[in-house]
């Protein structure tokens, strides 16, 4: 007979990448894991109202892929089976323009994976859903925490039927993202709010999808053109599972990024490489360009978190999106949560 898990119920606030990975991390240590998201959750790879960033390019770093694979074995193969590109060694499968120069092809010893963000989230959600002790509830808004300054004991929620109820938990994982309400929720139970640092970056994005040809970029699966002090603009192109390139152009300090086709191409020509302009020239855009503004990076420190409460993902740290780190940071945090639970048997204390 397997031993009784250390935790009875774990509630995860937020069913996006960080919340789902947190659920995978705690599952071996809990009798029941309840993932709550305010959005109705799609059956397949699709966008959602609360994650508007998901339609822009999302690169998954090698550490993120490896960490997700550790928590959810089979992740890479499932994404590749859906058409994602398991692009081999990251030093050879893409083109890196860093610091104004093209990095020479070389083996880095790390493996990449290219797909859309909705696809990554979909596969993670399906693999987590396969765990018999995990319940994922969409359309469920968390209204606040239960407990006091010493210990969080659960959450108050409004379900899809509009009814309010309480859920008791030994551990509440707050994965409610950058817009998370910990600063309001914690003081309401007498606990100290997080202290927030902000660094203004004024990043602006414009993203389009165009049909990819196999010989584009000599068959590479991605291109990164990083900003430099001399050219504080950049772009990225990633092959997607549906046979398109997602192309994102970005600027800093709120320099406008055009969204009309001619303006996009002209902007792409102003980067450190003409490669992205080449991918746009003569191609039909699959949709009018999508714009996004990311005003600042945020870091929240929790000076005296109550027992039974831990925050993860963008709820703790939301970094400059052009670095493509958010999902990987969330995955590394989820692995750290698993490691802590393995060590102590319970992070709830
Ligand atoms: C423009 C842009 C581009 C990016 N590009 C990349 C990239 O290339 N690579 C990368 O790794 N990362 C990238 N990121 C970051 C990445 O999107 C996030 O780091 C990643 O989604 C993990 O976030 P999260 O799960 O913590 O929060 P989110 O994805 O924001 O999800 C929070 C979830 O919590 C739910 N929620 C919130 N409040 C409540 C509540 N009260 N009750 C119930 N549910 C609630 C929301 O519905 C949502 O599903 C980018 C971000 C932006 C803005």
CSV table of C-alpha atoms and ligand atoms in Angstrom, one decimal:
chain,number,residue,atom,x,y,z
A,1,UNK,CA,0.0,0.0,0.0
A,2,UNK,CA,1.4,3.4,-0.9
A,3,UNK,CA,1.8,5.8,2.0
A,4,UNK,CA,-0.8,8.5,2.6
A,5,UNK,CA,0.3,11.8,0.9
A,6,UNK,CA,1.5,14.5,3.2
A,7,UNK,CA,-1.0,17.0,1.9
A,8,UNK,CA,-4.7,16.5,1.8
A,9,UNK,CA,-6.0,19.2,-0.6
A,10,UNK,CA,-3.8,21.7,-2.6
A,11,UNK,CA,-5.6,24.6,-4.4
A,12,UNK,CA,-3.8,26.2,-7.3
A,13,UNK,CA,-5.1,29.6,-8.3
A,14,UNK,CA,-4.6,30.0,-12.1
A,15,UNK,CA,-4.6,27.3,-14.7
A,16,UNK,CA,-2.0,28.8,-17.0
A,17,UNK,CA,1.5,27.5,-17.5
A,18,UNK,CA,2.7,28.2,-14.0
A,19,UNK,CA,-0.4,26.9,-12.3
A,20,UNK,CA,-0.5,23.7,-14.3
A,21,UNK,CA,3.2,23.0,-13.7
A,22,UNK,CA,2.7,23.7,-10.0
A,23,UNK,CA,-0.1,21.1,-10.0
A,24,UNK,CA,2.2,18.6,-11.6
A,25,UNK,CA,4.8,19.4,-9.0
A,26,UNK,CA,2.6,18.9,-6.0
A,27,UNK,CA,0.5,16.0,-7.3
A,28,UNK,CA,2.7,13.2,-5.8
A,29,UNK,CA,2.4,14.8,-2.4
A,30,UNK,CA,-1.3,15.5,-2.3
A,31,UNK,CA,-4.4,13.4,-2.1
A,32,UNK,CA,-6.2,16.0,-4.2
A,33,UNK,CA,-5.1,19.0,-6.3
A,34,UNK,CA,-7.7,21.5,-7.5
A,35,UNK,CA,-6.7,23.9,-10.2
A,36,UNK,CA,-9.0,26.9,-10.5
A,37,UNK,CA,-9.1,29.4,-13.4
A,38,UNK,CA,-11.5,32.1,-14.1
A,39,UNK,CA,-11.5,31.5,-17.9
A,40,UNK,CA,-13.5,28.7,-19.4
A,41,UNK,CA,-10.7,26.4,-20.5
A,42,UNK,CA,-10.6,25.4,-24.1
A,43,UNK,CA,-10.5,21.7,-25.2
A,44,UNK,CA,-7.7,22.3,-27.6
A,45,UNK,CA,-4.8,24.7,-28.3
A,46,UNK,CA,-6.6,28.1,-28.2
A,47,UNK,CA,-6.3,31.5,-26.7
A,48,UNK,CA,-8.1,32.7,-23.6
A,49,UNK,CA,-9.3,36.1,-22.5
A,50,UNK,CA,-7.0,36.3,-19.4
A,51,UNK,CA,-3.8,35.4,-21.3
A,52,UNK,CA,-3.7,37.9,-24.2
A,53,UNK,CA,0.1,37.5,-24.4
A,54,UNK,CA,-0.4,33.9,-25.7
A,55,UNK,CA,-0.9,34.9,-29.3
A,56,UNK,CA,2.5,36.5,-29.5
A,57,UNK,CA,5.7,34.5,-30.1
A,58,UNK,CA,6.6,32.4,-27.1
A,59,UNK,CA,10.1,30.8,-27.2
A,60,UNK,CA,10.6,27.9,-24.8
A,61,UNK,CA,14.2,27.9,-23.4
A,62,UNK,CA,16.1,24.6,-23.0
A,63,UNK,CA,15.9,24.8,-19.2
A,64,UNK,CA,12.1,25.2,-19.5
A,65,UNK,CA,11.7,22.3,-21.9
A,66,UNK,CA,13.8,20.1,-19.7
A,67,UNK,CA,12.0,21.1,-16.5
A,68,UNK,CA,8.6,20.6,-18.0
A,69,UNK,CA,9.7,17.2,-19.3
A,70,UNK,CA,10.9,16.3,-15.8
A,71,UNK,CA,7.5,17.1,-14.3
A,72,UNK,CA,5.5,15.8,-17.2
A,73,UNK,CA,7.4,13.1,-19.0
A,74,UNK,CA,6.3,12.9,-22.7
A,75,UNK,CA,5.7,16.6,-23.1
A,76,UNK,CA,8.2,17.1,-25.9
A,77,UNK,CA,7.0,14.1,-27.9
A,78,UNK,CA,3.4,15.2,-27.5
A,79,UNK,CA,4.2,18.7,-28.9
A,80,UNK,CA,6.2,17.2,-31.8
A,81,UNK,CA,3.3,14.7,-32.5
A,82,UNK,CA,1.0,17.8,-32.8
A,83,UNK,CA,3.4,19.4,-35.4
A,84,UNK,CA,5.8,21.2,-33.1
A,85,UNK,CA,9.4,21.3,-34.1
A,86,UNK,CA,11.8,19.4,-31.9
A,87,UNK,CA,14.5,21.5,-33.4
A,88,UNK,CA,17.6,19.6,-32.3
A,89,UNK,CA,20.6,21.4,-30.9
A,90,UNK,CA,19.8,25.1,-30.3
A,91,UNK,CA,23.2,26.2,-31.6
A,92,UNK,CA,22.5,24.8,-35.0
A,93,UNK,CA,18.7,24.8,-35.5
A,94,UNK,CA,18.2,28.5,-35.4
A,95,UNK,CA,20.0,31.8,-36.3
A,96,UNK,CA,21.0,34.0,-33.4
A,97,UNK,CA,21.8,37.6,-33.9
A,98,UNK,CA,23.2,38.7,-30.5
A,99,UNK,CA,25.0,41.9,-29.7
A,100,UNK,CA,24.7,43.0,-33.4
A,101,UNK,CA,26.5,39.9,-34.8
A,102,UNK,CA,25.6,36.5,-36.1
A,103,UNK,CA,26.6,33.7,-33.7
A,104,UNK,CA,28.6,31.0,-35.4
A,105,UNK,CA,26.9,27.6,-35.8
A,106,UNK,CA,28.0,25.4,-32.9
A,107,UNK,CA,26.7,22.6,-30.7
A,108,UNK,CA,25.4,24.1,-27.4
A,109,UNK,CA,24.3,20.7,-26.0
A,110,UNK,CA,20.8,21.9,-25.4
A,111,UNK,CA,17.6,20.9,-27.2
A,112,UNK,CA,14.9,23.3,-28.3
A,113,UNK,CA,11.2,23.0,-29.1
A,114,UNK,CA,9.2,25.3,-31.2
A,115,UNK,CA,5.4,25.6,-31.2
A,116,UNK,CA,2.8,28.2,-30.4
A,117,UNK,CA,2.1,29.2,-26.8
A,118,UNK,CA,-1.5,27.8,-26.9
A,119,UNK,CA,0.0,24.5,-28.0
A,120,UNK,CA,2.5,24.4,-25.2
A,121,UNK,CA,-0.3,25.2,-22.7
A,122,UNK,CA,-2.7,22.7,-24.2
A,123,UNK,CA,-0.2,19.8,-24.0
A,124,UNK,CA,0.7,20.7,-20.4
A,125,UNK,CA,-3.0,20.9,-19.5
A,126,UNK,CA,-3.7,17.5,-21.0
A,127,UNK,CA,-0.8,15.8,-19.3
A,128,UNK,CA,-1.8,17.4,-15.9
A,129,UNK,CA,-5.4,16.4,-16.5
A,130,UNK,CA,-4.3,12.8,-16.9
A,131,UNK,CA,-3.2,12.7,-13.2
A,132,UNK,CA,-6.1,11.0,-11.4
A,133,UNK,CA,-5.9,13.3,-8.3
A,134,UNK,CA,-5.9,16.6,-10.2
A,135,UNK,CA,-9.2,18.4,-11.0
A,136,UNK,CA,-9.1,21.4,-13.3
A,137,UNK,CA,-12.0,23.8,-13.0
A,138,UNK,CA,-12.5,26.6,-15.6
A,139,UNK,CA,-14.9,29.5,-15.1
A,140,UNK,CA,-14.1,29.7,-11.4
A,141,UNK,CA,-13.0,33.0,-10.0
A,142,UNK,CA,-11.0,33.0,-6.8
A,143,UNK,CA,-12.3,35.9,-4.7
A,144,UNK,CA,-9.8,35.8,-1.8
A,145,UNK,CA,-7.9,33.7,0.7
A,146,UNK,CA,-9.1,32.1,3.9
A,147,UNK,CA,-7.1,32.0,7.1
A,148,UNK,CA,-5.0,34.5,9.0
A,149,UNK,CA,-1.6,36.1,9.1
A,150,UNK,CA,-0.1,32.8,10.4
A,151,UNK,CA,-1.7,30.3,8.0
A,152,UNK,CA,-3.7,30.2,4.8
A,153,UNK,CA,-6.4,27.6,5.1
A,154,UNK,CA,-8.1,27.8,1.7
A,155,UNK,CA,-9.9,30.1,-0.8
A,156,UNK,CA,-13.2,31.7,-1.5
A,157,UNK,CA,-14.4,31.1,-5.0
A,158,UNK,CA,-17.3,32.0,-7.3
A,159,UNK,CA,-18.1,29.0,-9.5
A,160,UNK,CA,-19.4,28.9,-13.1
A,161,UNK,CA,-23.0,28.7,-11.6
A,162,UNK,CA,-22.4,32.1,-10.0
A,163,UNK,CA,-22.5,30.6,-6.5
A,164,UNK,CA,-19.9,31.5,-3.9
A,165,UNK,CA,-18.3,28.8,-1.8
A,166,UNK,CA,-15.1,28.0,0.2
A,167,UNK,CA,-12.5,25.4,-0.5
A,168,UNK,CA,-10.3,24.2,2.4
A,169,UNK,CA,-6.7,23.5,1.6
A,170,UNK,CA,-3.4,22.6,3.3
A,171,UNK,CA,-1.5,24.5,0.6
A,172,UNK,CA,-2.6,27.3,-1.7
A,173,UNK,CA,-0.4,28.0,-4.7
A,174,UNK,CA,-0.9,31.4,-6.2
A,175,UNK,CA,-0.3,31.2,-9.9
A,176,UNK,CA,-2.6,34.1,-10.8
A,177,UNK,CA,-0.1,35.9,-13.0
A,178,UNK,CA,1.1,39.4,-13.3
A,179,UNK,CA,-2.3,40.8,-12.5
A,180,UNK,CA,-2.6,38.6,-9.4
A,181,UNK,CA,-4.3,40.2,-6.4
A,182,UNK,CA,-2.0,39.0,-3.6
A,183,UNK,CA,-1.5,42.7,-2.6
A,184,UNK,CA,-5.2,42.9,-1.8
A,185,UNK,CA,-5.8,39.3,-0.6
A,186,UNK,CA,-3.0,39.0,2.0
A,187,UNK,CA,-3.9,42.2,4.0
A,188,UNK,CA,-7.5,41.1,4.1
A,189,UNK,CA,-6.5,38.1,6.2
A,190,UNK,CA,-4.1,40.2,8.3
A,191,UNK,CA,-0.9,39.2,6.4
A,192,UNK,CA,1.7,41.5,4.9
A,193,UNK,CA,1.3,42.3,1.2
A,194,UNK,CA,4.2,41.6,-1.2
A,195,UNK,CA,6.6,44.4,-1.9
A,196,UNK,CA,6.8,45.1,-5.6
A,197,UNK,CA,9.8,46.4,-7.6
A,198,UNK,CA,9.2,47.7,-11.1
A,199,UNK,CA,11.6,48.4,-13.9
A,200,UNK,CA,10.2,50.5,-16.8
A,201,UNK,CA,11.0,49.0,-20.2
A,202,UNK,CA,8.1,50.2,-22.4
A,203,UNK,CA,8.3,47.1,-24.6
A,204,UNK,CA,6.0,47.2,-27.6
A,205,UNK,CA,5.2,44.2,-29.7
A,206,UNK,CA,3.6,43.6,-33.1
A,207,UNK,CA,3.0,40.0,-34.2
A,208,UNK,CA,1.9,38.4,-37.4
A,209,UNK,CA,1.8,34.9,-38.8
A,210,UNK,CA,2.8,34.2,-42.4
A,211,UNK,CA,3.0,30.9,-44.3
A,212,UNK,CA,6.4,29.3,-43.9
A,213,UNK,CA,8.4,27.7,-46.7
A,214,UNK,CA,10.7,24.8,-46.0
A,215,UNK,CA,13.8,26.6,-47.4
A,216,UNK,CA,13.2,29.8,-45.4
A,217,UNK,CA,16.3,30.6,-43.3
A,218,UNK,CA,17.9,27.6,-45.0
A,219,UNK,CA,15.5,25.3,-43.2
A,220,UNK,CA,16.2,26.7,-39.7
A,221,UNK,CA,13.3,26.7,-37.2
A,222,UNK,CA,13.8,30.1,-35.6
A,223,UNK,CA,15.6,33.4,-35.7
A,224,UNK,CA,16.4,35.7,-32.9
A,225,UNK,CA,17.5,39.3,-33.6
A,226,UNK,CA,18.2,40.8,-30.2
A,227,UNK,CA,18.2,44.5,-29.6
A,228,UNK,CA,21.5,46.3,-29.0
A,229,UNK,CA,22.3,49.7,-27.5
A,230,UNK,CA,22.8,51.0,-31.1
A,231,UNK,CA,19.6,49.4,-32.5
A,232,UNK,CA,17.2,49.2,-29.5
A,233,UNK,CA,14.7,47.1,-31.5
A,234,UNK,CA,14.5,43.5,-32.4
A,235,UNK,CA,12.5,40.6,-33.6
A,236,UNK,CA,11.9,36.9,-33.5
A,237,UNK,CA,10.5,34.3,-35.9
A,238,UNK,CA,9.5,30.9,-34.8
A,239,UNK,CA,8.2,28.0,-36.9
A,240,UNK,CA,4.8,26.9,-35.5
A,241,UNK,CA,3.0,23.6,-35.5
A,242,UNK,CA,0.5,24.8,-38.1
A,243,UNK,CA,3.2,25.5,-40.8
A,244,UNK,CA,3.4,29.2,-40.2
A,245,UNK,CA,6.0,31.6,-38.9
A,246,UNK,CA,5.0,33.7,-36.0
A,247,UNK,CA,7.0,36.9,-36.4
A,248,UNK,CA,7.2,39.4,-33.6
A,249,UNK,CA,8.9,42.8,-33.9
A,250,UNK,CA,9.6,44.8,-30.8
A,251,UNK,CA,10.9,48.1,-29.5
A,252,UNK,CA,11.8,49.6,-26.2
A,253,UNK,CA,10.9,52.8,-24.4
A,254,UNK,CA,7.6,52.9,-26.1
A,255,UNK,CA,8.9,53.5,-29.6
A,256,UNK,CA,5.9,52.7,-31.7
A,257,UNK,CA,6.0,49.5,-33.8
A,258,UNK,CA,3.9,49.8,-36.9
A,259,UNK,CA,1.1,47.3,-37.5
A,260,UNK,CA,0.4,48.0,-41.2
A,261,UNK,CA,2.2,45.6,-43.7
A,262,UNK,CA,4.5,48.2,-45.3
A,263,UNK,CA,5.4,49.6,-41.9
A,264,UNK,CA,6.1,46.2,-40.5
A,265,UNK,CA,8.5,45.4,-43.4
A,266,UNK,CA,10.2,48.8,-43.0
A,267,UNK,CA,10.6,48.2,-39.3
A,268,UNK,CA,12.0,44.7,-39.9
A,269,UNK,CA,14.6,46.2,-42.4
A,270,UNK,CA,15.8,48.5,-39.6
A,271,UNK,CA,17.0,45.6,-37.4
A,272,UNK,CA,20.5,44.2,-37.1
A,273,UNK,CA,19.6,41.7,-39.9
A,274,UNK,CA,17.3,41.8,-42.9
A,275,UNK,CA,16.3,38.2,-42.3
A,276,UNK,CA,12.9,39.1,-40.8
A,277,UNK,CA,12.1,41.5,-43.6
A,278,UNK,CA,12.9,38.7,-46.0
A,279,UNK,CA,10.3,36.5,-44.3
A,280,UNK,CA,7.7,39.3,-44.6
A,281,UNK,CA,8.4,40.4,-48.2
A,282,UNK,CA,5.7,39.2,-50.6
A,283,UNK,CA,4.0,37.1,-48.0
A,284,UNK,CA,0.3,37.4,-47.1
A,285,UNK,CA,-0.2,38.1,-43.5
A,286,UNK,CA,-2.7,35.6,-42.0
A,287,UNK,CA,-4.3,38.4,-39.9
A,288,UNK,CA,-3.9,42.1,-39.2
A,289,UNK,CA,-0.9,42.5,-36.8
A,290,UNK,CA,-1.6,42.2,-33.1
A,291,UNK,CA,-0.1,44.8,-30.8
A,292,UNK,CA,0.9,44.4,-27.2
A,293,UNK,CA,2.4,46.8,-24.7
A,294,UNK,CA,4.5,45.6,-21.7
A,295,UNK,CA,5.2,48.7,-19.6
A,296,UNK,CA,7.5,47.2,-16.9
A,297,UNK,CA,9.1,44.2,-15.4
A,298,UNK,CA,7.8,43.3,-11.9
A,299,UNK,CA,9.3,41.4,-9.0
A,300,UNK,CA,7.2,40.7,-5.9
A,301,UNK,CA,8.9,39.8,-2.6
A,302,UNK,CA,6.7,38.3,0.1
A,303,UNK,CA,8.2,39.5,3.4
A,304,UNK,CA,6.3,37.3,5.7
A,305,UNK,CA,4.1,34.8,3.8
A,306,UNK,CA,1.7,32.8,5.9
A,307,UNK,CA,2.2,29.1,6.1
A,308,UNK,CA,0.3,27.2,3.5
A,309,UNK,CA,0.7,29.9,0.9
A,310,UNK,CA,3.2,30.1,-1.9
A,311,UNK,CA,3.3,32.2,-5.1
A,312,UNK,CA,4.8,31.1,-8.4
A,313,UNK,CA,5.2,32.3,-12.0
A,314,UNK,CA,4.4,35.8,-13.1
A,315,UNK,CA,2.7,36.4,-9.8
A,316,UNK,CA,6.2,36.6,-8.4
A,317,UNK,CA,8.3,37.8,-11.3
A,318,UNK,CA,7.4,39.0,-14.7
A,319,UNK,CA,10.4,39.6,-16.9
A,320,UNK,CA,11.1,41.4,-20.1
A,321,UNK,CA,9.1,39.2,-22.6
A,322,UNK,CA,11.8,39.7,-25.4
A,323,UNK,CA,14.1,37.4,-23.4
A,324,UNK,CA,11.5,34.6,-23.6
A,325,UNK,CA,12.0,33.4,-20.0
A,326,UNK,CA,8.6,33.5,-18.4
A,327,UNK,CA,7.5,29.9,-19.0
A,328,UNK,CA,10.9,28.6,-18.2
A,329,UNK,CA,11.2,30.5,-15.0
A,330,UNK,CA,7.7,29.1,-14.0
A,331,UNK,CA,8.9,25.6,-14.9
A,332,UNK,CA,12.1,26.0,-12.8
A,333,UNK,CA,10.0,27.3,-9.9
A,334,UNK,CA,7.7,24.3,-10.1
A,335,UNK,CA,10.7,21.9,-10.0
A,336,UNK,CA,11.9,23.8,-7.0
A,337,UNK,CA,8.5,23.3,-5.3
A,338,UNK,CA,8.7,19.6,-6.1
A,339,UNK,CA,12.2,19.4,-4.7
A,340,UNK,CA,11.1,21.2,-1.5
A,341,UNK,CA,8.1,18.9,-1.1
A,342,UNK,CA,10.4,15.8,-1.7
A,343,UNK,CA,12.8,17.1,1.0
A,344,UNK,CA,10.2,18.1,3.6
A,345,UNK,CA,7.2,16.1,2.7
A,346,UNK,CA,5.2,19.3,2.9
A,347,UNK,CA,5.8,22.9,1.9
A,348,UNK,CA,2.7,23.9,3.8
A,349,UNK,CA,4.5,24.7,6.9
B,1,LIG,C1,4.0,39.8,-24.7
B,1,LIG,C2,4.6,38.6,-24.0
B,1,LIG,C3,5.4,37.7,-24.6
B,1,LIG,C4,5.9,36.7,-23.8
B,1,LIG,N1,6.8,35.8,-24.4
B,1,LIG,C5,7.3,34.8,-23.8
B,1,LIG,C6,8.2,33.9,-24.4
B,1,LIG,O1,8.7,34.1,-25.5
B,1,LIG,N2,8.7,32.8,-23.6
B,1,LIG,C7,8.3,32.6,-22.4
B,1,LIG,O2,8.7,31.6,-21.7
B,1,LIG,N3,7.4,33.5,-21.7
B,1,LIG,C8,7.0,34.6,-22.4
B,1,LIG,N4,6.1,35.4,-21.8
B,1,LIG,C9,5.7,35.2,-20.4
B,1,LIG,C10,4.7,34.1,-20.3
B,1,LIG,O3,3.5,34.4,-21.0
B,1,LIG,C11,4.4,33.8,-18.8
B,1,LIG,O4,5.5,33.9,-18.0
B,1,LIG,C12,3.7,32.5,-18.6
B,1,LIG,O5,2.4,32.5,-19.2
B,1,LIG,C13,3.5,32.0,-17.2
B,1,LIG,O6,2.7,32.9,-16.6
B,1,LIG,P1,1.7,32.5,-15.4
B,1,LIG,O7,1.1,31.1,-15.6
B,1,LIG,O8,2.4,32.8,-14.1
B,1,LIG,O9,0.6,33.6,-15.6
B,1,LIG,P2,-0.5,33.8,-16.7
B,1,LIG,O10,-0.1,33.1,-17.9
B,1,LIG,O11,-0.7,35.3,-16.8
B,1,LIG,O12,-1.8,33.1,-16.1
B,1,LIG,C14,-2.4,33.5,-15.0
B,1,LIG,C15,-3.7,32.7,-14.9
B,1,LIG,O13,-4.4,32.9,-13.7
B,1,LIG,C16,-5.8,33.1,-13.9
B,1,LIG,N5,-6.3,33.9,-12.8
B,1,LIG,C17,-5.9,35.1,-12.5
B,1,LIG,N6,-6.6,35.6,-11.4
B,1,LIG,C18,-7.4,34.6,-11.1
B,1,LIG,C19,-8.5,34.5,-10.1
B,1,LIG,N7,-8.7,35.5,-9.2
B,1,LIG,N8,-9.2,33.4,-10.1
B,1,LIG,C20,-9.0,32.4,-11.0
B,1,LIG,N9,-8.0,32.4,-12.0
B,1,LIG,C21,-7.3,33.5,-12.0
B,1,LIG,C22,-5.9,33.7,-15.3
B,1,LIG,O14,-7.1,33.4,-15.9
B,1,LIG,C23,-4.7,33.0,-16.0
B,1,LIG,O15,-5.1,31.8,-16.7
B,1,LIG,C24,5.6,36.5,-22.5
B,1,LIG,C25,4.7,37.4,-21.9
B,1,LIG,C26,4.2,38.5,-22.6
B,1,LIG,C27,3.4,39.5,-21.9
